[in-house]
Amino acid sequence: MFGKEEVKVFLDKDFLGKEEIGVHPNDNTASVYLKTADLMQIIKEHGNSLEVLSFA
């Protein structure tokens, strides 16, 4: 589908304690709410890297 990793995603570890996360897909006209685990899985399924860090 995609070539080598297209995007590197860094997620704050505090999000892991949240059941859902709201995101804006490409613009601010709508919000989509996903289970945090589902969002992480989607990122990985699309061949992108995901790293969880502490930004605090």
PDB file of N, CA and C in Angstrom:
ATOM      1  N   MET A   1       0.822  -1.176   0.000  1.00  0.00           N
ATOM      2  CA  MET A   1       0.000   0.000   0.000  1.00  0.00           C
ATOM      3  C   MET A   1       0.877   1.254   0.000  1.00  0.00           C
ATOM      4  N   PHE A   2       1.658   1.498   1.036  1.00  0.00           N
ATOM      5  CA  PHE A   2       2.566   2.618   1.098  1.00  0.00           C
ATOM      6  C   PHE A   2       3.986   2.082   1.047  1.00  0.00           C
ATOM      7  N   GLY A   3       4.901   2.977   0.779  1.00  0.00           N
ATOM      8  CA  GLY A   3       6.298   2.593   0.798  1.00  0.00           C
ATOM      9  C   GLY A   3       6.788   2.470   2.219  1.00  0.00           C
ATOM     10  N   LYS A   4       8.104   2.604   2.380  1.00  0.00           N
ATOM     11  CA  LYS A   4       8.695   2.565   3.712  1.00  0.00           C
ATOM     12  C   LYS A   4       8.024   3.619   4.586  1.00  0.00           C
ATOM     13  N   GLU A   5       8.121   3.489   5.890  1.00  0.00           N
ATOM     14  CA  GLU A   5       7.445   4.374   6.847  1.00  0.00           C
ATOM     15  C   GLU A   5       7.270   5.780   6.304  1.00  0.00           C
ATOM     16  N   GLU A   6       6.044   6.207   6.182  1.00  0.00           N
ATOM     17  CA  GLU A   6       5.722   7.524   5.660  1.00  0.00           C
ATOM     18  C   GLU A   6       5.646   8.567   6.776  1.00  0.00           C
ATOM     19  N   VAL A   7       5.223   8.140   7.949  1.00  0.00           N
ATOM     20  CA  VAL A   7       5.002   9.068   9.058  1.00  0.00           C
ATOM     21  C   VAL A   7       5.536   8.446  10.345  1.00  0.00           C
ATOM     22  N   LYS A   8       6.154   9.275  11.166  1.00  0.00           N
ATOM     23  CA  LYS A   8       6.555   8.839  12.502  1.00  0.00           C
ATOM     24  C   LYS A   8       5.629   9.547  13.480  1.00  0.00           C
ATOM     25  N   VAL A   9       4.910   8.779  14.286  1.00  0.00           N
ATOM     26  CA  VAL A   9       3.941   9.328  15.224  1.00  0.00           C
ATOM     27  C   VAL A   9       4.496   9.213  16.638  1.00  0.00           C
ATOM     28  N   PHE A  10       4.446  10.324  17.365  1.00  0.00           N
ATOM     29  CA  PHE A  10       4.858  10.365  18.759  1.00  0.00           C
ATOM     30  C   PHE A  10       3.611  10.676  19.578  1.00  0.00           C
ATOM     31  N   LEU A  11       3.302   9.812  20.522  1.00  0.00           N
ATOM     32  CA  LEU A  11       2.100   9.941  21.335  1.00  0.00           C
ATOM     33  C   LEU A  11       2.496  10.070  22.792  1.00  0.00           C
ATOM     34  N   ASP A  12       1.926  11.052  23.478  1.00  0.00           N
ATOM     35  CA  ASP A  12       2.219  11.241  24.891  1.00  0.00           C
ATOM     36  C   ASP A  12       1.642  10.066  25.686  1.00  0.00           C
ATOM     37  N   LYS A  13       2.414   9.531  26.611  1.00  0.00           N
ATOM     38  CA  LYS A  13       1.972   8.359  27.379  1.00  0.00           C
ATOM     39  C   LYS A  13       0.686   8.614  28.149  1.00  0.00           C
ATOM     40  N   ASP A  14       0.373   9.875  28.448  1.00  0.00           N
ATOM     41  CA  ASP A  14      -0.871  10.192  29.157  1.00  0.00           C
ATOM     42  C   ASP A  14      -2.106   9.783  28.359  1.00  0.00           C
ATOM     43  N   PHE A  15      -1.996   9.717  27.042  1.00  0.00           N
ATOM     44  CA  PHE A  15      -3.130   9.292  26.222  1.00  0.00           C
ATOM     45  C   PHE A  15      -3.477   7.821  26.434  1.00  0.00           C
ATOM     46  N   LEU A  16      -2.525   7.040  26.902  1.00  0.00           N
ATOM     47  CA  LEU A  16      -2.774   5.609  27.095  1.00  0.00           C
ATOM     48  C   LEU A  16      -3.818   5.368  28.179  1.00  0.00           C
ATOM     49  N   GLY A  17      -3.979   6.325  29.092  1.00  0.00           N
ATOM     50  CA  GLY A  17      -4.968   6.194  30.149  1.00  0.00           C
ATOM     51  C   GLY A  17      -6.360   6.659  29.741  1.00  0.00           C
ATOM     52  N   LYS A  18      -6.489   7.157  28.530  1.00  0.00           N
ATOM     53  CA  LYS A  18      -7.778   7.644  28.030  1.00  0.00           C
ATOM     54  C   LYS A  18      -8.434   6.567  27.179  1.00  0.00           C
ATOM     55  N   GLU A  19      -9.735   6.413  27.353  1.00  0.00           N
ATOM     56  CA  GLU A  19     -10.443   5.404  26.564  1.00  0.00           C
ATOM     57  C   GLU A  19     -10.589   5.838  25.109  1.00  0.00           C
ATOM     58  N   GLU A  20     -10.870   7.139  24.906  1.00  0.00           N
ATOM     59  CA  GLU A  20     -11.049   7.650  23.553  1.00  0.00           C
ATOM     60  C   GLU A  20     -10.185   8.885  23.336  1.00  0.00           C
ATOM     61  N   ILE A  21      -9.903   9.143  22.065  1.00  0.00           N
ATOM     62  CA  ILE A  21      -9.136  10.320  21.688  1.00  0.00           C
ATOM     63  C   ILE A  21      -9.839  10.967  20.501  1.00  0.00           C
ATOM     64  N   GLY A  22      -9.932  12.278  20.514  1.00  0.00           N
ATOM     65  CA  GLY A  22     -10.550  13.013  19.416  1.00  0.00           C
ATOM     66  C   GLY A  22      -9.477  13.534  18.476  1.00  0.00           C
ATOM     67  N   VAL A  23      -9.667  13.355  17.196  1.00  0.00           N
ATOM     68  CA  VAL A  23      -8.709  13.829  16.190  1.00  0.00           C
ATOM     69  C   VAL A  23      -9.453  14.593  15.099  1.00  0.00           C
ATOM     70  N   HIS A  24      -8.720  15.452  14.406  1.00  0.00           N
ATOM     71  CA  HIS A  24      -9.252  16.203  13.275  1.00  0.00           C
ATOM     72  C   HIS A  24      -8.592  15.660  12.006  1.00  0.00           C
ATOM     73  N   PRO A  25      -9.337  14.940  11.179  1.00  0.00           N
ATOM     74  CA  PRO A  25      -8.751  14.366   9.966  1.00  0.00           C
ATOM     75  C   PRO A  25      -8.521  15.424   8.882  1.00  0.00           C
ATOM     76  N   ASN A  26      -7.309  15.942   8.801  1.00  0.00           N
ATOM     77  CA  ASN A  26      -6.832  16.870   7.770  1.00  0.00           C
ATOM     78  C   ASN A  26      -7.372  18.291   7.858  1.00  0.00           C
ATOM     79  N   ASP A  27      -8.421  18.548   8.607  1.00  0.00           N
ATOM     80  CA  ASP A  27      -8.890  19.922   8.784  1.00  0.00           C
ATOM     81  C   ASP A  27      -9.691  20.016  10.077  1.00  0.00           C
ATOM     82  N   ASN A  28     -10.071  21.213  10.432  1.00  0.00           N
ATOM     83  CA  ASN A  28     -10.741  21.437  11.703  1.00  0.00           C
ATOM     84  C   ASN A  28     -12.262  21.531  11.577  1.00  0.00           C
ATOM     85  N   THR A  29     -12.826  21.004  10.507  1.00  0.00           N
ATOM     86  CA  THR A  29     -14.267  21.125  10.308  1.00  0.00           C
ATOM     87  C   THR A  29     -15.052  20.000  10.967  1.00  0.00           C
ATOM     88  N   ALA A  30     -14.371  18.977  11.419  1.00  0.00           N
ATOM     89  CA  ALA A  30     -15.054  17.854  12.060  1.00  0.00           C
ATOM     90  C   ALA A  30     -14.074  17.139  12.985  1.00  0.00           C
ATOM     91  N   SER A  31     -14.619  16.484  13.985  1.00  0.00           N
ATOM     92  CA  SER A  31     -13.804  15.676  14.896  1.00  0.00           C
ATOM     93  C   SER A  31     -14.256  14.232  14.813  1.00  0.00           C
ATOM     94  N   VAL A  32     -13.301  13.344  14.933  1.00  0.00           N
ATOM     95  CA  VAL A  32     -13.571  11.910  14.941  1.00  0.00           C
ATOM     96  C   VAL A  32     -13.050  11.388  16.264  1.00  0.00           C
ATOM     97  N   TYR A  33     -13.857  10.618  16.960  1.00  0.00           N
ATOM     98  CA  TYR A  33     -13.445  10.037  18.237  1.00  0.00           C
ATOM     99  C   TYR A  33     -13.226   8.545  18.056  1.00  0.00           C
ATOM    100  N   LEU A  34     -12.046   8.099  18.451  1.00  0.00           N
ATOM    101  CA  LEU A  34     -11.659   6.695  18.336  1.00  0.00           C
ATOM    102  C   LEU A  34     -11.190   6.196  19.689  1.00  0.00           C
ATOM    103  N   LYS A  35     -11.314   4.908  19.896  1.00  0.00           N
ATOM    104  CA  LYS A  35     -10.665   4.317  21.061  1.00  0.00           C
ATOM    105  C   LYS A  35      -9.168   4.489  20.848  1.00  0.00           C
ATOM    106  N   THR A  36      -8.470   4.846  21.911  1.00  0.00           N
ATOM    107  CA  THR A  36      -7.037   5.088  21.802  1.00  0.00           C
ATOM    108  C   THR A  36      -6.313   3.876  21.232  1.00  0.00           C
ATOM    109  N   ALA A  37      -6.662   2.692  21.677  1.00  0.00           N
ATOM    110  CA  ALA A  37      -6.029   1.463  21.177  1.00  0.00           C
ATOM    111  C   ALA A  37      -6.298   1.279  19.681  1.00  0.00           C
ATOM    112  N   ASP A  38      -7.507   1.637  19.225  1.00  0.00           N
ATOM    113  CA  ASP A  38      -7.833   1.515  17.801  1.00  0.00           C
ATOM    114  C   ASP A  38      -7.006   2.490  16.968  1.00  0.00           C
ATOM    115  N   LEU A  39      -6.845   3.723  17.458  1.00  0.00           N
ATOM    116  CA  LEU A  39      -6.029   4.701  16.737  1.00  0.00           C
ATOM    117  C   LEU A  39      -4.594   4.211  16.616  1.00  0.00           C
ATOM    118  N   MET A  40      -4.052   3.677  17.685  1.00  0.00           N
ATOM    119  CA  MET A  40      -2.685   3.160  17.656  1.00  0.00           C
ATOM    120  C   MET A  40      -2.562   2.009  16.660  1.00  0.00           C
ATOM    121  N   GLN A  41      -3.557   1.141  16.614  1.00  0.00           N
ATOM    122  CA  GLN A  41      -3.540   0.017  15.681  1.00  0.00           C
ATOM    123  C   GLN A  41      -3.618   0.506  14.234  1.00  0.00           C
ATOM    124  N   ILE A  42      -4.460   1.494  13.959  1.00  0.00           N
ATOM    125  CA  ILE A  42      -4.588   2.044  12.609  1.00  0.00           C
ATOM    126  C   ILE A  42      -3.259   2.633  12.149  1.00  0.00           C
ATOM    127  N   ILE A  43      -2.606   3.373  13.036  1.00  0.00           N
ATOM    128  CA  ILE A  43      -1.310   3.965  12.695  1.00  0.00           C
ATOM    129  C   ILE A  43      -0.331   2.872  12.283  1.00  0.00           C
ATOM    130  N   LYS A  44      -0.257   1.812  13.059  1.00  0.00           N
ATOM    131  CA  LYS A  44       0.671   0.710  12.762  1.00  0.00           C
ATOM    132  C   LYS A  44       0.273  -0.052  11.507  1.00  0.00           C
ATOM    133  N   GLU A  45      -1.037  -0.294  11.308  1.00  0.00           N
ATOM    134  CA  GLU A  45      -1.504  -1.027  10.129  1.00  0.00           C
ATOM    135  C   GLU A  45      -1.159  -0.309   8.825  1.00  0.00           C
ATOM    136  N   HIS A  46      -1.014   1.000   8.892  1.00  0.00           N
ATOM    137  CA  HIS A  46      -0.665   1.767   7.701  1.00  0.00           C
ATOM    138  C   HIS A  46       0.844   1.871   7.502  1.00  0.00           C
ATOM    139  N   GLY A  47       1.591   1.097   8.287  1.00  0.00           N
ATOM    140  CA  GLY A  47       3.029   1.014   8.101  1.00  0.00           C
ATOM    141  C   GLY A  47       3.811   2.162   8.709  1.00  0.00           C
ATOM    142  N   ASN A  48       3.183   2.913   9.583  1.00  0.00           N
ATOM    143  CA  ASN A  48       3.862   4.038  10.222  1.00  0.00           C
ATOM    144  C   ASN A  48       4.385   3.631  11.589  1.00  0.00           C
ATOM    145  N   SER A  49       5.453   4.283  11.999  1.00  0.00           N
ATOM    146  CA  SER A  49       6.004   3.970  13.317  1.00  0.00           C
ATOM    147  C   SER A  49       5.250   4.752  14.389  1.00  0.00           C
ATOM    148  N   LEU A  50       5.207   4.193  15.565  1.00  0.00           N
ATOM    149  CA  LEU A  50       4.513   4.805  16.697  1.00  0.00           C
ATOM    150  C   LEU A  50       5.411   4.673  17.916  1.00  0.00           C
ATOM    151  N   GLU A  51       5.706   5.798  18.542  1.00  0.00           N
ATOM    152  CA  GLU A  51       6.510   5.781  19.750  1.00  0.00           C
ATOM    153  C   GLU A  51       5.769   6.530  20.837  1.00  0.00           C
ATOM    154  N   VAL A  52       5.686   5.930  22.018  1.00  0.00           N
ATOM    155  CA  VAL A  52       5.010   6.544  23.156  1.00  0.00           C
ATOM    156  C   VAL A  52       6.068   7.141  24.062  1.00  0.00           C
ATOM    157  N   LEU A  53       5.938   8.440  24.328  1.00  0.00           N
ATOM    158  CA  LEU A  53       6.905   9.178  25.131  1.00  0.00           C
ATOM    159  C   LEU A  53       6.206   9.943  26.238  1.00  0.00           C
ATOM    160  N   SER A  54       6.982  10.420  27.194  1.00  0.00           N
ATOM    161  CA  SER A  54       6.449  11.300  28.229  1.00  0.00           C
ATOM    162  C   SER A  54       6.855  12.730  27.866  1.00  0.00           C
ATOM    163  N   PHE A  55       5.872  13.570  27.551  1.00  0.00           N
ATOM    164  CA  PHE A  55       6.147  14.949  27.199  1.00  0.00           C
ATOM    165  C   PHE A  55       6.079  15.879  28.398  1.00  0.00           C
ATOM    166  N   ALA A  56       5.687  15.356  29.555  1.00  0.00           N
ATOM    167  CA  ALA A  56       5.530  16.194  30.751  1.00  0.00           C
ATOM    168  C   ALA A  56       6.872  16.560  31.345  1.00  0.00           C
TER     169      ALA A  56
END
